Amino acid sequence: MLKGHQSWVFENKPTIISTATVVGPFEGQGPLANDFDIIHGDLYFGQDSWEKAERTIIEEAAKLAIEHANLTKEQVQFHFGGDLMNQIISSSFAARTLSIPYFGLFGACSTSMESLALASYVVNSGGAKYVLSGTGSHNASTEKQFRYPTEYGSQKPPTAQFTVTGSGAVVLAPKGEGPVVTSATIGRVVDMGITDPFNMGAAMAPAAVDTIEAHLRDLEIEPGHYDLIVTGDLSKVGYEIAKNLFAKHNIPIQQTQYKDCGMMIYDYNKQNVQAGASGCGCSAVVTYGHLLKRVQKGELNRILVVATGALLSPLSYQQGESVPCIAHAVSIESNV
Amino acid sequence: MASKKKKKLTPVMQEYQELAKKIEPKRPILQNCIRAFIAGGIICEIGEIIQQMFMKWGGMDQKEAASPTVAVLILLSVILTSFGVYDKIAQWAGAGSAVPVTGFANSMASAAIEHRSEGLVLGVGANMFKLAGSVIVFGTVAAFIIALLRLIFDPSSAGGAS
């Protein structure tokens, strides 16, 4: 329950009983390819628009997570989901097919942990037996909405990030086999006045540090409590800035391993992704695909996932507004 | 403008932005200029070759050959855009592939392809000039101003006489 100012401790330890990750062809060429359940060879996923493609993978990951839990969708009480599209159409349209009672969320790329935190809260308080939580993004639909047409030849600066095509989903239950969610810290919106939409890492880093600081303060722990602290999609630029901010705020991050999902999914030497990865799908597929597998194998005991989101719209940056950012932290532990 | 923006920032924000600036990798301007020179040069060279071919085998003079040359370049650009190659060239070439007529064709073709899913009228028709539109608007405005200046300083040129 509430601990400190903005954190929840889940004393009943809601369990992640199943996970599912679906990614596109480009992610399938990356170093984490073996950790994903489905890798598609076609960026359209057999659909005729990017938006439908995004919807398809969100749906597919959700269905697969339910299947992995040996459940049917009728047994799942609630579905928490969101994505980057206007009016979160991808998740809502996927929810139309799933027809599970649905909460639509928007936290930009922080949606993965926002939905996981809320789903955990509901399960922990006895509000549901099984809850589905998922999110996803598609590189081309995001480019189309936030930047330029996908085939438009514009040179991206070295601070730009590449939106992940992928979707991750989990099913939570009060009991079962799998990693458990032990606490969550809900972040506040932080805006340091960065206006460049091609520099999300720098915009989001302060939000990540703010939430991690709040988490450590609320739970009265040090970074060493975790085997790994991982941020969502700060990528190279934001990651370096975050490390600087930790030092400035006297957070001894060196006690633990600090990584960033945006720097894990692609191979910088072979894949031309500038600063790294971003998107709702980034922290979702890296956490649900790669990190949870490592927790289950016993390589990691306690991890803190801090998904970061940039809450801008194409309109807001065209009007010269800065980029407000948010980060949500969820701690996951192995169940042994 | 920059100082006006800075005034709105709190000291904490300013301090942060200075930190962020230090860490952000800069755009490699010199490298970009060299690449733009090479890529732009190659595109123009291709254009020159096409024009020479029209002049040699098409029986056109230099002026007549200009329009079909541009048309061929546009066609090539649209084909490369459709195959998903032009944006990859552009990441390397930068302004070199954006400034020539091929870049203009790419901006229109890419928007048309992208918005095909919204239909022919509201999709392709309405969005085709999404990027190219401002080039046309400001190109026309600039041309008007230049024409006006020419009229003022060289009134004898009015009426199209050269």
PDB file of N, CA, C and O in Angstrom, chain A residues 239-289:
ATOM      1  N   TYR A 239      21.078   8.577 -21.242  1.00  0.00           N
ATOM      2  CA  TYR A 239      21.745   7.702 -20.272  1.00  0.00           C
ATOM      3  C   TYR A 239      22.937   8.412 -19.646  1.00  0.00           C
ATOM      4  O   TYR A 239      23.113   8.405 -18.430  1.00  0.00           O
ATOM      5  N   GLU A 240      23.736   9.053 -20.485  1.00  0.00           N
ATOM      6  CA  GLU A 240      24.904   9.793 -19.979  1.00  0.00           C
ATOM      7  C   GLU A 240      24.458  10.942 -19.081  1.00  0.00           C
ATOM      8  O   GLU A 240      25.037  11.180 -18.032  1.00  0.00           O
ATOM      9  N   ILE A 241      23.403  11.631 -19.501  1.00  0.00           N
ATOM     10  CA  ILE A 241      22.898  12.755 -18.701  1.00  0.00           C
ATOM     11  C   ILE A 241      22.388  12.236 -17.365  1.00  0.00           C
ATOM     12  O   ILE A 241      22.668  12.802 -16.312  1.00  0.00           O
ATOM     13  N   ALA A 242      21.648  11.122 -17.397  1.00  0.00           N
ATOM     14  CA  ALA A 242      21.102  10.554 -16.165  1.00  0.00           C
ATOM     15  C   ALA A 242      22.233  10.206 -15.199  1.00  0.00           C
ATOM     16  O   ALA A 242      22.144  10.493 -14.003  1.00  0.00           O
ATOM     17  N   LYS A 243      23.316   9.619 -15.736  1.00  0.00           N
ATOM     18  CA  LYS A 243      24.441   9.261 -14.857  1.00  0.00           C
ATOM     19  C   LYS A 243      25.028  10.510 -14.195  1.00  0.00           C
ATOM     20  O   LYS A 243      25.367  10.495 -13.019  1.00  0.00           O
ATOM     21  N   ASN A 244      25.103  11.576 -14.985  1.00  0.00           N
ATOM     22  CA  ASN A 244      25.578  12.849 -14.424  1.00  0.00           C
ATOM     23  C   ASN A 244      24.656  13.365 -13.337  1.00  0.00           C
ATOM     24  O   ASN A 244      25.097  13.872 -12.319  1.00  0.00           O
ATOM     25  N   LEU A 245      23.345  13.239 -13.579  1.00  0.00           N
ATOM     26  CA  LEU A 245      22.369  13.738 -12.605  1.00  0.00           C
ATOM     27  C   LEU A 245      22.405  12.917 -11.313  1.00  0.00           C
ATOM     28  O   LEU A 245      22.235  13.458 -10.228  1.00  0.00           O
ATOM     29  N   PHE A 246      22.615  11.593 -11.457  1.00  0.00           N
ATOM     30  CA  PHE A 246      22.726  10.756 -10.250  1.00  0.00           C
ATOM     31  C   PHE A 246      23.865  11.261  -9.376  1.00  0.00           C
ATOM     32  O   PHE A 246      23.722  11.402  -8.163  1.00  0.00           O
ATOM     33  N   ALA A 247      24.991  11.551  -9.999  1.00  0.00           N
ATOM     34  CA  ALA A 247      26.149  12.030  -9.254  1.00  0.00           C
ATOM     35  C   ALA A 247      25.825  13.365  -8.584  1.00  0.00           C
ATOM     36  O   ALA A 247      26.145  13.592  -7.425  1.00  0.00           O
ATOM     37  N   LYS A 248      25.133  14.214  -9.314  1.00  0.00           N
ATOM     38  CA  LYS A 248      24.788  15.530  -8.805  1.00  0.00           C
ATOM     39  C   LYS A 248      23.828  15.449  -7.622  1.00  0.00           C
ATOM     40  O   LYS A 248      23.891  16.248  -6.692  1.00  0.00           O
ATOM     41  N   HIS A 249      22.909  14.482  -7.681  1.00  0.00           N
ATOM     42  CA  HIS A 249      21.918  14.334  -6.612  1.00  0.00           C
ATOM     43  C   HIS A 249      22.402  13.382  -5.515  1.00  0.00           C
ATOM     44  O   HIS A 249      21.611  12.954  -4.686  1.00  0.00           O
ATOM     45  N   ASN A 250      23.673  13.022  -5.570  1.00  0.00           N
ATOM     46  CA  ASN A 250      24.252  12.098  -4.579  1.00  0.00           C
ATOM     47  C   ASN A 250      23.507  10.774  -4.473  1.00  0.00           C
ATOM     48  O   ASN A 250      23.249  10.273  -3.388  1.00  0.00           O
ATOM     49  N   ILE A 251      23.128  10.229  -5.603  1.00  0.00           N
ATOM     50  CA  ILE A 251      22.527   8.895  -5.617  1.00  0.00           C
ATOM     51  C   ILE A 251      23.624   7.911  -6.013  1.00  0.00           C
ATOM     52  O   ILE A 251      24.157   7.993  -7.113  1.00  0.00           O
ATOM     53  N   PRO A 252      23.980   7.002  -5.096  1.00  0.00           N
ATOM     54  CA  PRO A 252      25.115   6.104  -5.406  1.00  0.00           C
ATOM     55  C   PRO A 252      24.720   4.996  -6.370  1.00  0.00           C
ATOM     56  O   PRO A 252      24.614   3.826  -6.009  1.00  0.00           O
ATOM     57  N   ILE A 253      24.530   5.358  -7.624  1.00  0.00           N
ATOM     58  CA  ILE A 253      24.062   4.410  -8.638  1.00  0.00           C
ATOM     59  C   ILE A 253      25.116   3.334  -8.905  1.00  0.00           C
ATOM     60  O   ILE A 253      24.796   2.239  -9.368  1.00  0.00           O
ATOM     61  N   GLN A 254      26.362   3.636  -8.560  1.00  0.00           N
ATOM     62  CA  GLN A 254      27.437   2.646  -8.806  1.00  0.00           C
ATOM     63  C   GLN A 254      27.287   1.403  -7.948  1.00  0.00           C
ATOM     64  O   GLN A 254      27.921   0.382  -8.199  1.00  0.00           O
ATOM     65  N   GLN A 255      26.412   1.461  -6.921  1.00  0.00           N
ATOM     66  CA  GLN A 255      26.148   0.267  -6.102  1.00  0.00           C
ATOM     67  C   GLN A 255      25.508  -0.852  -6.917  1.00  0.00           C
ATOM     68  O   GLN A 255      25.518  -2.006  -6.534  1.00  0.00           O
ATOM     69  N   THR A 256      24.875  -0.486  -8.003  1.00  0.00           N
ATOM     70  CA  THR A 256      24.152  -1.464  -8.791  1.00  0.00           C
ATOM     71  C   THR A 256      24.550  -1.343 -10.253  1.00  0.00           C
ATOM     72  O   THR A 256      25.356  -0.483 -10.624  1.00  0.00           O
ATOM     73  N   GLN A 257      23.972  -2.194 -11.072  1.00  0.00           N
ATOM     74  CA  GLN A 257      24.164  -2.065 -12.514  1.00  0.00           C
ATOM     75  C   GLN A 257      23.112  -1.101 -13.011  1.00  0.00           C
ATOM     76  O   GLN A 257      21.935  -1.293 -12.720  1.00  0.00           O
ATOM     77  N   TYR A 258      23.502  -0.107 -13.757  1.00  0.00           N
ATOM     78  CA  TYR A 258      22.502   0.778 -14.343  1.00  0.00           C
ATOM     79  C   TYR A 258      22.558   0.654 -15.857  1.00  0.00           C
ATOM     80  O   TYR A 258      23.613   0.818 -16.454  1.00  0.00           O
ATOM     81  N   LYS A 259      21.418   0.313 -16.442  1.00  0.00           N
ATOM     82  CA  LYS A 259      21.356   0.144 -17.898  1.00  0.00           C
ATOM     83  C   LYS A 259      20.158   0.880 -18.466  1.00  0.00           C
ATOM     84  O   LYS A 259      19.328   1.398 -17.722  1.00  0.00           O
ATOM     85  N   ASP A 260      20.066   0.870 -19.784  1.00  0.00           N
ATOM     86  CA  ASP A 260      18.918   1.493 -20.439  1.00  0.00           C
ATOM     87  C   ASP A 260      18.391   0.565 -21.541  1.00  0.00           C
ATOM     88  O   ASP A 260      19.167   0.070 -22.363  1.00  0.00           O
ATOM     89  N   CYS A 261      17.082   0.327 -21.520  1.00  0.00           N
ATOM     90  CA  CYS A 261      16.477  -0.573 -22.522  1.00  0.00           C
ATOM     91  C   CYS A 261      16.757  -0.082 -23.942  1.00  0.00           C
ATOM     92  O   CYS A 261      16.929  -0.881 -24.857  1.00  0.00           O
ATOM     93  N   GLY A 262      16.773   1.227 -24.113  1.00  0.00           N
ATOM     94  CA  GLY A 262      16.994   1.810 -25.436  1.00  0.00           C
ATOM     95  C   GLY A 262      18.369   1.520 -26.007  1.00  0.00           C
ATOM     96  O   GLY A 262      18.616   1.702 -27.202  1.00  0.00           O
ATOM     97  N   MET A 263      19.288   1.094 -25.141  1.00  0.00           N
ATOM     98  CA  MET A 263      20.635   0.784 -25.611  1.00  0.00           C
ATOM     99  C   MET A 263      20.866  -0.715 -25.723  1.00  0.00           C
ATOM    100  O   MET A 263      21.955  -1.156 -26.057  1.00  0.00           O
ATOM    101  N   MET A 264      19.818  -1.498 -25.413  1.00  0.00           N
ATOM    102  CA  MET A 264      20.010  -2.954 -25.376  1.00  0.00           C
ATOM    103  C   MET A 264      19.446  -3.673 -26.595  1.00  0.00           C
ATOM    104  O   MET A 264      19.915  -4.737 -26.966  1.00  0.00           O
ATOM    105  N   ILE A 265      18.421  -3.102 -27.197  1.00  0.00           N
ATOM    106  CA  ILE A 265      17.670  -3.856 -28.210  1.00  0.00           C
ATOM    107  C   ILE A 265      18.323  -3.861 -29.589  1.00  0.00           C
ATOM    108  O   ILE A 265      18.147  -4.799 -30.360  1.00  0.00           O
ATOM    109  N   TYR A 266      19.106  -2.828 -29.897  1.00  0.00           N
ATOM    110  CA  TYR A 266      19.751  -2.774 -31.211  1.00  0.00           C
ATOM    111  C   TYR A 266      21.265  -2.888 -31.082  1.00  0.00           C
ATOM    112  O   TYR A 266      21.836  -2.581 -30.042  1.00  0.00           O
ATOM    113  N   ASP A 267      21.868  -3.303 -32.173  1.00  0.00           N
ATOM    114  CA  ASP A 267      23.317  -3.381 -32.244  1.00  0.00           C
ATOM    115  C   ASP A 267      23.816  -2.083 -32.886  1.00  0.00           C
ATOM    116  O   ASP A 267      23.605  -1.855 -34.071  1.00  0.00           O
ATOM    117  N   TYR A 268      24.461  -1.246 -32.084  1.00  0.00           N
ATOM    118  CA  TYR A 268      24.887   0.064 -32.586  1.00  0.00           C
ATOM    119  C   TYR A 268      25.831  -0.046 -33.782  1.00  0.00           C
ATOM    120  O   TYR A 268      25.862   0.820 -34.646  1.00  0.00           O
ATOM    121  N   ASN A 269      26.616  -1.118 -33.803  1.00  0.00           N
ATOM    122  CA  ASN A 269      27.607  -1.223 -34.885  1.00  0.00           C
ATOM    123  C   ASN A 269      26.979  -1.613 -36.207  1.00  0.00           C
ATOM    124  O   ASN A 269      27.425  -1.197 -37.262  1.00  0.00           O
ATOM    125  N   LYS A 270      25.923  -2.431 -36.130  1.00  0.00           N
ATOM    126  CA  LYS A 270      25.337  -2.927 -37.373  1.00  0.00           C
ATOM    127  C   LYS A 270      24.062  -2.179 -37.751  1.00  0.00           C
ATOM    128  O   LYS A 270      23.684  -2.139 -38.910  1.00  0.00           O
ATOM    129  N   GLN A 271      23.354  -1.655 -36.754  1.00  0.00           N
ATOM    130  CA  GLN A 271      22.056  -1.045 -37.039  1.00  0.00           C
ATOM    131  C   GLN A 271      22.146   0.466 -36.856  1.00  0.00           C
ATOM    132  O   GLN A 271      22.609   0.943 -35.824  1.00  0.00           O
ATOM    133  N   ASN A 272      21.670   1.177 -37.860  1.00  0.00           N
ATOM    134  CA  ASN A 272      21.807   2.623 -37.876  1.00  0.00           C
ATOM    135  C   ASN A 272      20.648   3.266 -37.111  1.00  0.00           C
ATOM    136  O   ASN A 272      19.623   3.594 -37.672  1.00  0.00           O
ATOM    137  N   VAL A 273      20.810   3.376 -35.791  1.00  0.00           N
ATOM    138  CA  VAL A 273      19.698   3.876 -34.975  1.00  0.00           C
ATOM    139  C   VAL A 273      20.066   5.151 -34.209  1.00  0.00           C
ATOM    140  O   VAL A 273      19.405   5.517 -33.249  1.00  0.00           O
ATOM    141  N   GLN A 274      21.107   5.841 -34.647  1.00  0.00           N
ATOM    142  CA  GLN A 274      21.567   7.053 -33.960  1.00  0.00           C
ATOM    143  C   GLN A 274      21.762   6.782 -32.463  1.00  0.00           C
ATOM    144  O   GLN A 274      22.479   5.877 -32.107  1.00  0.00           O
ATOM    145  N   ALA A 275      21.033   7.501 -31.584  1.00  0.00           N
ATOM    146  CA  ALA A 275      21.308   7.375 -30.148  1.00  0.00           C
ATOM    147  C   ALA A 275      20.821   6.053 -29.563  1.00  0.00           C
ATOM    148  O   ALA A 275      21.328   5.589 -28.549  1.00  0.00           O
ATOM    149  N   GLY A 276      19.820   5.446 -30.175  1.00  0.00           N
ATOM    150  CA  GLY A 276      19.292   4.187 -29.642  1.00  0.00           C
ATOM    151  C   GLY A 276      17.813   4.042 -29.915  1.00  0.00           C
ATOM    152  O   GLY A 276      17.281   4.640 -30.845  1.00  0.00           O
ATOM    153  N   ALA A 277      17.154   3.255 -29.069  1.00  0.00           N
ATOM    154  CA  ALA A 277      15.747   2.935 -29.303  1.00  0.00           C
ATOM    155  C   ALA A 277      14.832   3.779 -28.438  1.00  0.00           C
ATOM    156  O   ALA A 277      15.254   4.371 -27.451  1.00  0.00           O
ATOM    157  N   SER A 278      13.555   3.827 -28.852  1.00  0.00           N
ATOM    158  CA  SER A 278      12.548   4.494 -28.031  1.00  0.00           C
ATOM    159  C   SER A 278      11.204   3.867 -28.338  1.00  0.00           C
ATOM    160  O   SER A 278      11.108   2.911 -29.094  1.00  0.00           O
ATOM    161  N   GLY A 279      10.156   4.420 -27.757  1.00  0.00           N
ATOM    162  CA  GLY A 279       8.809   3.912 -28.033  1.00  0.00           C
ATOM    163  C   GLY A 279       8.269   3.060 -26.908  1.00  0.00           C
ATOM    164  O   GLY A 279       9.023   2.493 -26.122  1.00  0.00           O
ATOM    165  N   CYS A 280       6.932   2.984 -26.859  1.00  0.00           N
ATOM    166  CA  CYS A 280       6.257   2.168 -25.846  1.00  0.00           C
ATOM    167  C   CYS A 280       6.781   0.744 -25.868  1.00  0.00           C
ATOM    168  O   CYS A 280       6.928   0.095 -24.838  1.00  0.00           O
ATOM    169  N   GLY A 281       7.024   0.251 -27.074  1.00  0.00           N
ATOM    170  CA  GLY A 281       7.424  -1.132 -27.236  1.00  0.00           C
ATOM    171  C   GLY A 281       8.819  -1.397 -26.695  1.00  0.00           C
ATOM    172  O   GLY A 281       9.155  -2.532 -26.355  1.00  0.00           O
ATOM    173  N   CYS A 282       9.648  -0.363 -26.613  1.00  0.00           N
ATOM    174  CA  CYS A 282      11.045  -0.555 -26.227  1.00  0.00           C
ATOM    175  C   CYS A 282      11.174  -1.144 -24.827  1.00  0.00           C
ATOM    176  O   CYS A 282      11.673  -2.247 -24.651  1.00  0.00           O
ATOM    177  N   SER A 283      10.676  -0.410 -23.813  1.00  0.00           N
ATOM    178  CA  SER A 283      10.806  -0.929 -22.455  1.00  0.00           C
ATOM    179  C   SER A 283       9.946  -2.178 -22.269  1.00  0.00           C
ATOM    180  O   SER A 283      10.288  -3.064 -21.502  1.00  0.00           O
ATOM    181  N   ALA A 284       8.825  -2.270 -23.009  1.00  0.00           N
ATOM    182  CA  ALA A 284       7.943  -3.423 -22.868  1.00  0.00           C
ATOM    183  C   ALA A 284       8.624  -4.702 -23.344  1.00  0.00           C
ATOM    184  O   ALA A 284       8.678  -5.694 -22.611  1.00  0.00           O
ATOM    185  N   VAL A 285       9.164  -4.709 -24.543  1.00  0.00           N
ATOM    186  CA  VAL A 285       9.747  -5.961 -25.048  1.00  0.00           C
ATOM    187  C   VAL A 285      11.075  -6.298 -24.367  1.00  0.00           C
ATOM    188  O   VAL A 285      11.372  -7.469 -24.136  1.00  0.00           O
ATOM    189  N   VAL A 286      11.848  -5.266 -24.014  1.00  0.00           N
ATOM    190  CA  VAL A 286      13.115  -5.555 -23.333  1.00  0.00           C
ATOM    191  C   VAL A 286      12.848  -6.114 -21.938  1.00  0.00           C
ATOM    192  O   VAL A 286      13.452  -7.093 -21.515  1.00  0.00           O
ATOM    193  N   THR A 287      11.880  -5.493 -21.223  1.00  0.00           N
ATOM    194  CA  THR A 287      11.574  -5.973 -19.872  1.00  0.00           C
ATOM    195  C   THR A 287      10.879  -7.328 -19.917  1.00  0.00           C
ATOM    196  O   THR A 287      11.318  -8.280 -19.274  1.00  0.00           O
ATOM    197  N   TYR A 288       9.796  -7.418 -20.678  1.00  0.00           N
ATOM    198  CA  TYR A 288       8.998  -8.645 -20.669  1.00  0.00           C
ATOM    199  C   TYR A 288       9.696  -9.777 -21.423  1.00  0.00           C
ATOM    200  O   TYR A 288       9.490 -10.949 -21.114  1.00  0.00           O
ATOM    201  N   GLY A 289      10.484  -9.432 -22.412  1.00  0.00           N
ATOM    202  CA  GLY A 289      11.173 -10.471 -23.169  1.00  0.00           C
ATOM    203  C   GLY A 289      12.495 -10.852 -22.533  1.00  0.00           C
ATOM    204  O   GLY A 289      12.709 -11.991 -22.141  1.00  0.00           O
TER     205      GLY A 289
END
